[in-house]
Amino acid sequence: MDKMELVILETSDVHGNIFPINYGNNQPSDVGLGKVATLIKKERAKNSHVILVENGDLIQGTPLTYHYARINSGRSNPMIVLANELNYDAAVFGNHEFNYGKEILASAIEESKFPWLSANILNKETGEPYYGKPYIVKEFETGLKVGILGLTTPYIPNWEQPQHIEGMDFADAVETAKKWVHLLKNDEKVDLVVVAYHGGFECDLETGEPTETLTGENQGYQLCMEVEGIDVLLTGHQHRQIEGNMINGVIVIQPGNNGIALGKVTLQVEKEDNGWRCVHKTSELLSVTDVEADQGLLEKVSAYESDTQEWLDQPIGKIEGDMLVRNPMEIRTQDNALIEFINRVQMEVAGVDISNTALFDNISPGFPENVTMRDVVSNYIYPNTLKVIRITGKDMKDALERSASYFKQYDGGEIEVNPAFSTPKPQHYNYDMWEGIDYLIDISKPIGERIVKLEYKGNPVELEKEYDVVMNNYRAGGGGDYIMYKNKPVIKDIPTDVSEFIANYILENKVVKAKVNHNWKVIY
C-alpha cells in the first residue's frame, strides 16, 4: 500500500460525564461518554486505521464519580470500565486525575487495559517518568509507525493537595517534549509524532499574541513553534472547542469538555523510500448533539448510576428563606444568603472569622426549601478541601482587586464580565466573595483601584497586619492567578471535602435560616 488514511480520535476533559443528563435537575443534556461512544463506533466502522486517545481529566467531575470515589470505591472505577470497553490506545494524566488522591488514581491505572502517559511528571528521586510510560509506539500492518507522547500541564502543584502529588516533580512541557520527540524520531524511527497534551494555548492561534499571563500552565502554541517534529497536537484543559487550525505545520484540536464533542484528526500519508510522509492534515469536532447514547455502554455502569441517584435524592434538611440562584450576576454584585451560608460553614469548620468562596458556575441553582445531596453537589461541584492561611492586609486587598477585575469597567450600561474571565474559558470560579470583612468594589474605577472600602471589625484593614483566612485548597495554593497566596503559612489544613461539610451542617441543624448581613457590594 502506497497511501493510507489515519484517523486519530480524542476525548478530553470528560470530567466524569457518562450519562446524557444534568445531575442538578436530572434533565437531558448533550454530554457524556455514552453519546461520544456512538461517535467513536461510527468512526471505527468507517475507517480501518484509528487511534483513540483520552487526553486527561477523565475520572473526576460528576456526582457519579464523587459517589464512587468517596462512598463506594470498593469496585472498579466506572470511567475505566467504559474506557476499557471503548478500547482506548492510551490516556494522559490531567490535573483533575489527582483530586481524589493517590489510591483512587493508582486503582484507575491498574484497572486500565491501556497505558497512562506523561513524560513530564517525574519521580523526584530518580528524575524518570513517575508513572513509567512517557510514550507508546503504534505500528500498523502497512509498516506505518506512530509515536504518541503524553504531556501534562506542569502547573498542578499550584492547585493540588500536596499529599496527592507527593514524590512528584512537574517538568516544563516544552523542554520535555524536545527530548522525547527527538528520541521518537531518531531512536524509535517513528513516521509520525502525535503529542497528547493536557494543556491548552497561551497565545492567539492566528497571530501568536499572548492571550494570558505566561505562567507555563498552557504551552500549546510554544510546543508547536519550538519543538521540531510534531505532526499532531491534541490539547485540552481549557475546555475550548478548537478545530481546523494549523500552527507552524502542526495540526491542532481541542474537543471542549464534559463529552460535548469528539475530536477527529485525519491524516493522509504516503509511502516513500525512507518511510511514510504526511501529505494532508485536517481536524474537526464531531458534536454529540442529536446523537443517541450507546445504551449497551451505559448498561455497563447502570448500577453506579442507580446508587448515585438514590444518594442524590436523600433529603438532608430545610432552608428557611431564599437561597436560590436566579441571576448569577446579581449574586456576584451584592451579598447574598447562599454565599454567606457557605462562608459561614467554612468559618465554623476552620475556627476563624474571615472566609472567601465563589459561585463556581452560572448554572449553580442554589438551595431550594427542601435540600437533598443533589442540591449540595450541584452547587459545590469541586472536591475542594479547606485551608487556613495567614496573609497580610496588603495580600487581602490585592486578592480583592484580583476578584474585582472580574467586571469590565462600568460605562453606564449593563454590568459586564471582563472577557479575561470568560474567554477562552469561563472562569466564574475565580471571582471570590468574602465574609468577616466589610468592603466595597467600585467598578467605575480602573482595574487595580476598585477596592474603595476595606474594614475588619469596624476598623480599616491594616496593610502590614496579619489575618487568618479560610478558603479552598485550590485558591490557597494561588490557583486562579491569586499569586499573593502562594507560599503563605498554612495555619490549618482540613482535608475533608467542602461539600461534606455543607451537607453535614444541614443534616445537624435540620433547618438553616437564610441570612444576609450586607457586608459587601459592587457600586459604580
XYZ file of C-alpha atoms in Angstrom:
524
model
C 0.000 0.000 0.000
C 1.481 3.346 -1.072
C -1.180 5.559 0.504
C -3.339 5.310 3.600
C -5.592 7.400 5.808
C -5.046 7.562 9.567
C -7.740 8.853 11.915
C -6.885 10.000 15.440
C -9.827 10.412 17.806
C -9.553 12.427 21.026
C -11.642 12.803 24.141
C -10.563 15.312 26.774
C -11.960 16.873 29.948
C -14.881 14.430 30.085
C -14.960 15.100 33.848
C -16.866 12.011 34.871
C -19.761 12.590 32.470
C -21.233 9.322 31.216
C -24.998 9.672 31.073
C -26.588 12.448 28.960
C -28.086 14.295 31.926
C -27.576 17.342 34.123
C -27.325 15.976 37.678
C -28.565 19.248 39.139
C -32.059 18.687 37.743
C -31.861 15.277 36.008
C -32.896 16.864 32.712
C -31.445 15.593 29.400
C -28.167 17.185 28.356
C -25.936 16.787 25.305
C -22.945 15.500 27.249
C -21.216 12.314 28.238
C -19.225 9.302 27.193
C -22.420 7.425 26.283
C -23.004 9.758 23.335
C -19.304 10.023 22.486
C -19.154 6.211 22.319
C -21.705 6.216 19.495
C -19.478 8.583 17.501
C -16.353 6.517 18.220
C -18.027 3.365 16.953
C -19.239 5.136 13.808
C -15.730 6.358 13.058
C -14.247 2.906 13.557
C -16.863 1.438 11.224
C -15.862 3.952 8.509
C -12.082 3.871 8.971
C -9.759 0.891 9.231
C -6.828 2.745 10.828
C -7.924 4.541 14.011
C -6.091 5.657 17.157
C -8.194 6.650 20.201
C -6.614 8.848 22.892
C -8.039 10.129 26.200
C -6.372 13.455 26.937
C -6.983 13.879 30.677
C -9.479 14.930 33.363
C -11.451 11.729 32.920
C -12.102 10.337 36.398
C -13.413 13.398 38.305
C -16.254 15.820 37.912
C -19.781 14.455 38.438
C -21.783 13.185 41.415
C -21.340 9.695 39.943
C -17.544 9.833 40.173
C -17.733 11.599 43.547
C -20.035 8.899 44.940
C -17.701 6.207 43.615
C -14.525 7.808 44.976
C -15.803 8.954 48.352
C -18.537 6.469 49.269
C -18.302 3.247 47.249
C -14.808 2.752 45.821
C -14.665 -0.970 46.524
C -15.381 -1.792 42.879
C -13.881 -0.863 39.518
C -13.765 2.795 38.550
C -16.806 3.413 36.285
C -14.827 5.661 33.937
C -12.213 2.954 33.452
C -14.880 0.289 32.911
C -16.120 2.304 29.937
C -12.685 3.343 28.664
C -11.666 -0.323 28.586
C -14.873 -1.173 26.749
C -14.067 1.506 24.150
C -10.514 0.162 23.629
C -8.544 3.352 24.125
C -4.967 3.175 22.893
C -3.664 5.484 25.632
C -4.650 8.078 28.211
C -2.852 11.170 29.509
C -2.953 12.442 33.090
C -4.946 15.629 33.567
C -4.691 17.831 36.647
C -8.038 16.575 37.994
C -6.860 12.944 37.897
C -5.147 13.685 41.223
C -8.163 15.218 43.016
C -9.398 12.049 44.710
C -5.950 11.060 45.950
C -3.178 8.637 45.056
C -5.119 5.495 45.951
C -8.064 6.158 43.625
C -5.685 7.134 40.816
C -3.487 4.068 41.342
C -6.567 1.834 41.141
C -7.677 3.533 37.932
C -4.260 2.999 36.350
C -4.136 -0.643 37.468
C -7.627 -1.362 36.108
C -6.883 0.233 32.715
C -6.206 -2.077 29.778
C -4.367 0.808 28.126
C -1.271 2.752 29.258
C -1.406 6.126 31.001
C 1.221 8.522 29.648
C 3.052 11.545 30.959
C 6.642 12.322 30.073
C 6.926 15.363 32.330
C 5.518 14.043 35.629
C 8.792 12.860 37.137
C 9.894 10.873 40.156
C 11.599 13.357 42.489
C 14.301 10.846 43.435
C 15.158 9.327 40.059
C 14.129 12.047 37.590
C 12.434 9.370 35.497
C 8.752 9.493 34.463
C 6.790 8.818 37.664
C 4.209 6.594 36.030
C 6.600 4.688 33.818
C 5.472 5.336 30.263
C 6.199 8.664 28.573
C 5.023 7.404 25.157
C 3.806 4.467 23.104
C 4.526 3.469 19.516
C 1.607 2.157 17.472
C 2.595 0.197 14.362
C 0.110 -0.688 11.629
C 0.210 -3.640 9.249
C 1.348 -1.276 6.495
C 4.517 -0.559 8.458
C 3.408 2.946 9.478
C 4.793 3.761 12.938
C 3.110 6.440 15.067
C 4.605 7.725 18.302
C 2.167 9.086 20.901
C 3.797 11.246 23.587
C 1.900 12.240 26.727
C 2.377 15.611 28.462
C 0.563 17.201 31.398
C 0.322 20.849 32.417
C 3.126 21.342 34.964
C 1.034 23.855 36.904
C -0.540 21.131 39.072
C 1.407 21.930 42.290
C -0.350 25.320 42.310
C -3.724 23.601 42.760
C -3.389 20.118 44.171
C -3.204 18.808 47.719
C 0.497 18.150 48.459
C -0.152 14.573 49.662
C -1.831 13.737 46.334
C 1.350 14.529 44.365
C 3.954 13.548 46.945
C 7.225 12.399 45.381
C 6.454 14.015 42.008
C 8.131 16.783 40.056
C 6.354 18.520 37.174
C 8.823 19.429 34.452
C 8.353 22.034 31.732
C 6.236 20.542 28.928
C 8.181 22.179 26.079
C 11.652 21.149 27.243
C 10.383 17.639 27.969
C 8.805 17.390 24.516
C 12.057 18.367 22.803
C 13.826 15.427 24.439
C 11.198 12.775 23.765
C 10.160 13.843 20.260
C 13.835 13.653 19.257
C 14.017 10.153 20.739
C 10.831 9.040 18.951
C 12.130 10.262 15.597
C 15.738 9.109 15.913
C 15.657 6.004 18.140
C 12.154 4.626 17.649
C 12.184 5.685 13.958
C 8.514 6.659 14.000
C 6.965 8.166 10.873
C 4.538 10.440 12.725
C 4.567 12.097 16.147
C 1.322 12.779 17.978
C 1.659 14.824 21.194
C -1.275 14.411 23.573
C -1.002 17.374 25.922
C -3.307 18.072 28.838
C -2.901 21.790 28.449
C -4.134 24.488 26.122
C -2.948 27.556 24.249
C -1.342 30.602 25.785
C -1.379 32.588 22.536
C -3.802 33.541 19.792
C -3.763 30.675 17.286
C -3.558 33.031 14.304
C -1.318 35.878 15.472
C 0.756 34.281 18.214
C -0.041 37.201 20.538
C -0.195 36.129 24.217
C -3.779 35.697 25.445
C -2.920 35.022 29.091
C -0.156 35.543 31.617
C 2.656 33.197 30.590
C 2.826 31.033 33.703
C 3.565 27.718 31.972
C 0.046 26.407 32.609
C -0.764 26.357 28.872
C 2.080 25.914 26.382
C 0.346 24.606 23.268
C 1.465 27.411 20.980
C 5.015 27.167 22.255
C 5.024 23.407 21.638
C 4.048 23.950 18.003
C 6.610 26.706 17.452
C 9.613 25.362 19.356
C 9.518 21.558 19.190
C 10.626 20.180 15.862
C 8.983 17.020 14.579
C 5.416 17.200 15.958
C 2.734 16.324 13.388
C -0.382 16.465 15.581
C -1.068 18.251 18.884
C -4.075 17.038 20.861
C -4.966 19.562 23.576
C -7.414 20.092 26.450
C -7.605 21.649 29.915
C -9.090 24.967 28.744
C -12.438 23.411 27.734
C -12.252 25.167 24.362
C -13.598 23.856 21.066
C -10.778 24.157 18.546
C -10.804 22.621 15.077
C -9.278 23.206 11.670
C -6.235 25.114 12.944
C -2.642 24.616 11.858
C 0.247 26.197 13.757
C 3.712 26.032 12.190
C 2.702 22.912 10.268
C 1.199 21.187 13.317
C -2.492 20.325 13.149
C -4.202 21.078 16.473
C -7.532 20.237 18.103
C -9.410 20.588 21.410
C -12.828 18.960 21.960
C -14.405 21.095 24.692
C -15.464 19.470 27.948
C -17.948 17.045 29.521
C -18.120 14.930 26.374
C -19.848 17.553 24.208
C -17.731 16.578 21.194
C -15.253 14.042 19.868
C -12.047 15.388 18.352
C -11.082 13.926 14.966
C -7.787 14.401 13.135
C -7.443 12.883 9.664
C -4.006 12.353 8.158
C -3.311 11.331 4.549
C 0.060 9.598 4.402
C 2.168 8.266 1.528
C 4.941 5.683 1.474
C 8.375 6.882 0.453
C 11.775 5.200 0.293
C 12.652 6.186 3.868
C 9.214 5.674 5.440
C 5.809 7.309 5.480
C 5.161 11.035 4.982
C 2.046 13.012 5.842
C 0.759 14.905 2.803
C -2.501 16.324 4.162
C -3.949 17.047 7.628
C -7.380 18.116 8.835
C -9.020 18.429 12.243
C -12.714 18.657 13.119
C -15.067 18.298 16.069
C -17.931 15.825 15.971
C -20.744 17.144 18.176
C -22.842 14.800 20.320
C -25.936 16.961 19.734
C -28.687 14.803 18.159
C -26.594 11.669 18.787
C -28.196 8.761 20.646
C -26.207 7.433 23.602
C -24.838 3.891 23.359
C -27.280 2.049 25.622
C -25.117 -1.064 25.778
C -22.260 1.004 27.157
C -24.489 2.791 29.674
C -25.784 -0.559 30.890
C -22.234 -1.472 31.973
C -22.374 1.221 34.673
C -26.119 1.367 35.361
C -25.604 0.080 38.928
C -23.261 3.009 39.679
C -25.854 5.410 38.312
C -28.705 3.881 40.359
C -26.660 4.115 43.552
C -25.712 7.718 42.769
C -29.291 8.766 42.052
C -30.525 7.192 45.287
C -27.804 9.008 47.231
C -28.515 12.325 45.495
C -32.203 12.266 46.380
C -31.678 11.746 50.093
C -33.325 14.699 51.917
C -30.961 16.279 54.422
C -32.756 19.380 55.727
C -34.669 22.600 55.071
C -33.833 26.195 54.164
C -35.916 28.899 55.801
C -35.808 31.865 53.438
C -34.297 32.290 49.990
C -31.025 30.675 48.842
C -31.913 30.185 45.164
C -29.778 31.484 42.293
C -31.929 33.299 39.753
C -29.376 35.743 38.384
C -25.666 34.834 38.731
C -24.560 38.420 38.106
C -26.806 39.636 40.922
C -25.215 37.062 43.248
C -21.794 38.497 42.379
C -22.713 42.146 42.856
C -24.118 42.145 46.388
C -24.012 39.989 49.490
C -26.487 37.106 49.354
C -27.668 34.264 51.548
C -26.172 31.347 49.573
C -22.582 32.641 49.544
C -22.862 33.899 53.110
C -24.026 30.441 54.215
C -21.097 28.627 52.540
C -18.639 31.130 54.010
C -20.140 30.697 57.486
C -19.848 26.898 57.229
C -16.175 27.320 56.292
C -15.592 29.727 59.185
C -17.224 27.384 61.710
C -15.248 24.364 60.488
C -11.959 26.276 60.470
C -12.462 28.273 63.661
C -11.616 31.611 62.025
C -13.695 34.714 61.334
C -12.722 35.555 57.726
C -13.610 33.380 54.723
C -13.981 33.527 50.963
C -15.701 31.354 48.391
C -17.133 31.589 44.864
C -20.246 30.860 42.856
C -18.454 28.291 40.740
C -20.710 28.184 37.707
C -23.552 30.182 36.191
C -25.743 27.066 36.221
C -25.450 26.684 40.013
C -29.108 26.527 41.129
C -28.755 27.493 44.800
C -30.640 25.697 47.592
C -34.412 25.118 47.487
C -36.578 24.855 50.601
C -36.110 21.077 50.876
C -32.410 20.279 50.399
C -31.023 16.977 49.083
C -27.490 15.804 48.404
C -28.214 16.626 44.744
C -28.592 20.272 45.697
C -25.293 20.269 47.599
C -23.186 18.710 44.837
C -24.846 20.728 42.073
C -23.779 23.934 43.862
C -20.415 22.841 45.276
C -19.154 20.977 42.234
C -15.452 20.519 43.064
C -13.798 18.114 45.530
C -12.106 21.041 47.267
C -10.898 20.856 50.836
C -10.149 23.795 53.141
C -7.031 25.567 54.283
C -6.484 28.434 56.691
C -3.606 30.608 55.535
C -2.050 33.663 57.191
C -1.971 36.705 54.923
C -1.281 40.402 55.333
C -3.804 43.163 54.863
C -1.994 44.018 51.632
C -2.466 40.427 50.406
C -6.158 40.714 51.245
C -6.523 43.950 49.302
C -4.571 42.531 46.346
C -6.823 39.453 46.324
C -9.942 41.611 46.388
C -8.569 43.677 43.494
C -7.938 40.444 41.583
C -11.579 39.447 42.162
C -12.785 42.956 41.302
C -11.120 42.649 37.884
C -13.947 40.178 37.093
C -16.015 43.145 35.916
C -15.488 45.311 32.853
C -15.110 48.977 33.669
C -18.605 50.347 34.096
C -19.732 52.674 31.281
C -23.317 53.406 32.253
C -24.963 50.342 30.698
C -25.278 46.764 31.901
C -22.673 45.369 34.281
C -20.497 43.061 32.166
C -17.920 40.352 32.808
C -14.307 41.111 31.888
C -13.530 38.875 28.840
C -10.423 37.630 30.700
C -12.839 35.690 32.936
C -14.983 34.348 30.085
C -12.689 33.808 27.088
C -11.328 31.393 26.013
C -12.624 29.539 29.075
C -15.297 30.624 31.583
C -13.602 31.293 34.937
C -16.506 32.409 37.108
C -14.970 30.305 39.898
C -12.122 32.812 40.094
C -14.344 35.573 41.478
C -14.391 35.342 45.277
C -16.849 36.792 47.765
C -15.846 37.336 51.377
C -17.383 37.149 54.838
C -15.889 38.604 58.023
C -14.730 41.836 56.406
C -16.639 44.845 55.028
C -15.744 46.067 51.557
C -16.948 47.986 48.509
C -15.972 47.355 44.876
C -16.286 50.421 42.621
C -16.335 49.140 39.029
C -16.347 52.650 37.565
C -12.681 52.789 38.570
C -9.771 51.175 36.659
C -8.732 47.601 37.429
C -6.399 47.604 40.419
C -8.027 50.641 42.025
C -11.507 49.326 42.781
C -11.467 48.458 46.487
C -12.678 51.742 47.963
C -13.557 50.415 51.415
C -11.917 47.561 53.347
C -12.625 47.122 57.064
C -12.312 44.404 59.695
C -14.428 44.715 62.854
C -15.235 48.344 62.091
C -11.656 49.487 61.533
C -9.654 49.840 58.298
C -7.678 46.724 57.408
C -4.013 47.403 58.208
C -1.805 46.526 55.233
C 1.072 45.197 57.364
C -1.083 43.305 59.867
C -1.642 39.544 59.525
C -5.056 37.880 59.210
C -6.052 34.203 59.160
C -8.431 33.387 56.308
C -10.144 30.114 55.358
C -10.505 29.286 51.671
C -10.479 26.218 49.433
C -7.217 24.425 48.716
C -7.207 25.472 45.048
C -7.270 29.131 45.955
C -4.887 28.780 48.929
C -2.226 27.466 46.539
C -2.543 30.520 44.302
C -4.933 28.950 41.781
C -6.703 31.445 39.531
C -3.711 33.822 39.477
C -4.080 34.663 43.165
C -0.310 34.781 43.427
C -0.458 36.739 46.694
C -1.457 33.476 48.453
C 1.461 31.391 47.228
C 3.796 30.066 49.927
C 1.841 31.694 52.756
C 1.934 29.918 56.144
C -0.743 27.209 56.352
C -2.272 27.500 59.823
C -4.741 24.640 59.321
C -5.116 22.012 56.620
C -8.628 20.491 56.730
C -8.613 17.511 54.333
C -12.377 16.913 54.047
C -14.445 17.916 51.021
C -16.320 21.185 51.483
C -19.482 19.565 50.086
C -19.350 17.132 53.021
C -19.104 19.996 55.498
C -22.093 21.732 53.879
C -24.172 18.538 53.906
C -23.214 17.738 57.495
C -24.091 21.256 58.644
C -27.572 20.984 57.125
C -28.045 17.447 58.498
C -27.074 18.532 62.010
C -29.090 21.771 62.078
C -32.089 20.368 60.142
C -33.313 23.924 59.431
C -30.953 26.631 58.132
C -32.094 30.255 58.074
C -31.104 32.321 55.043
C -29.238 35.350 56.378
C -27.617 38.353 54.707
C -25.551 40.902 56.655
C -24.736 43.059 53.596
C -21.009 43.223 54.370
C -20.058 43.900 50.749
C -21.419 45.126 47.434
C -20.438 46.373 43.993
C -21.008 50.073 43.289
C -20.466 52.315 40.254
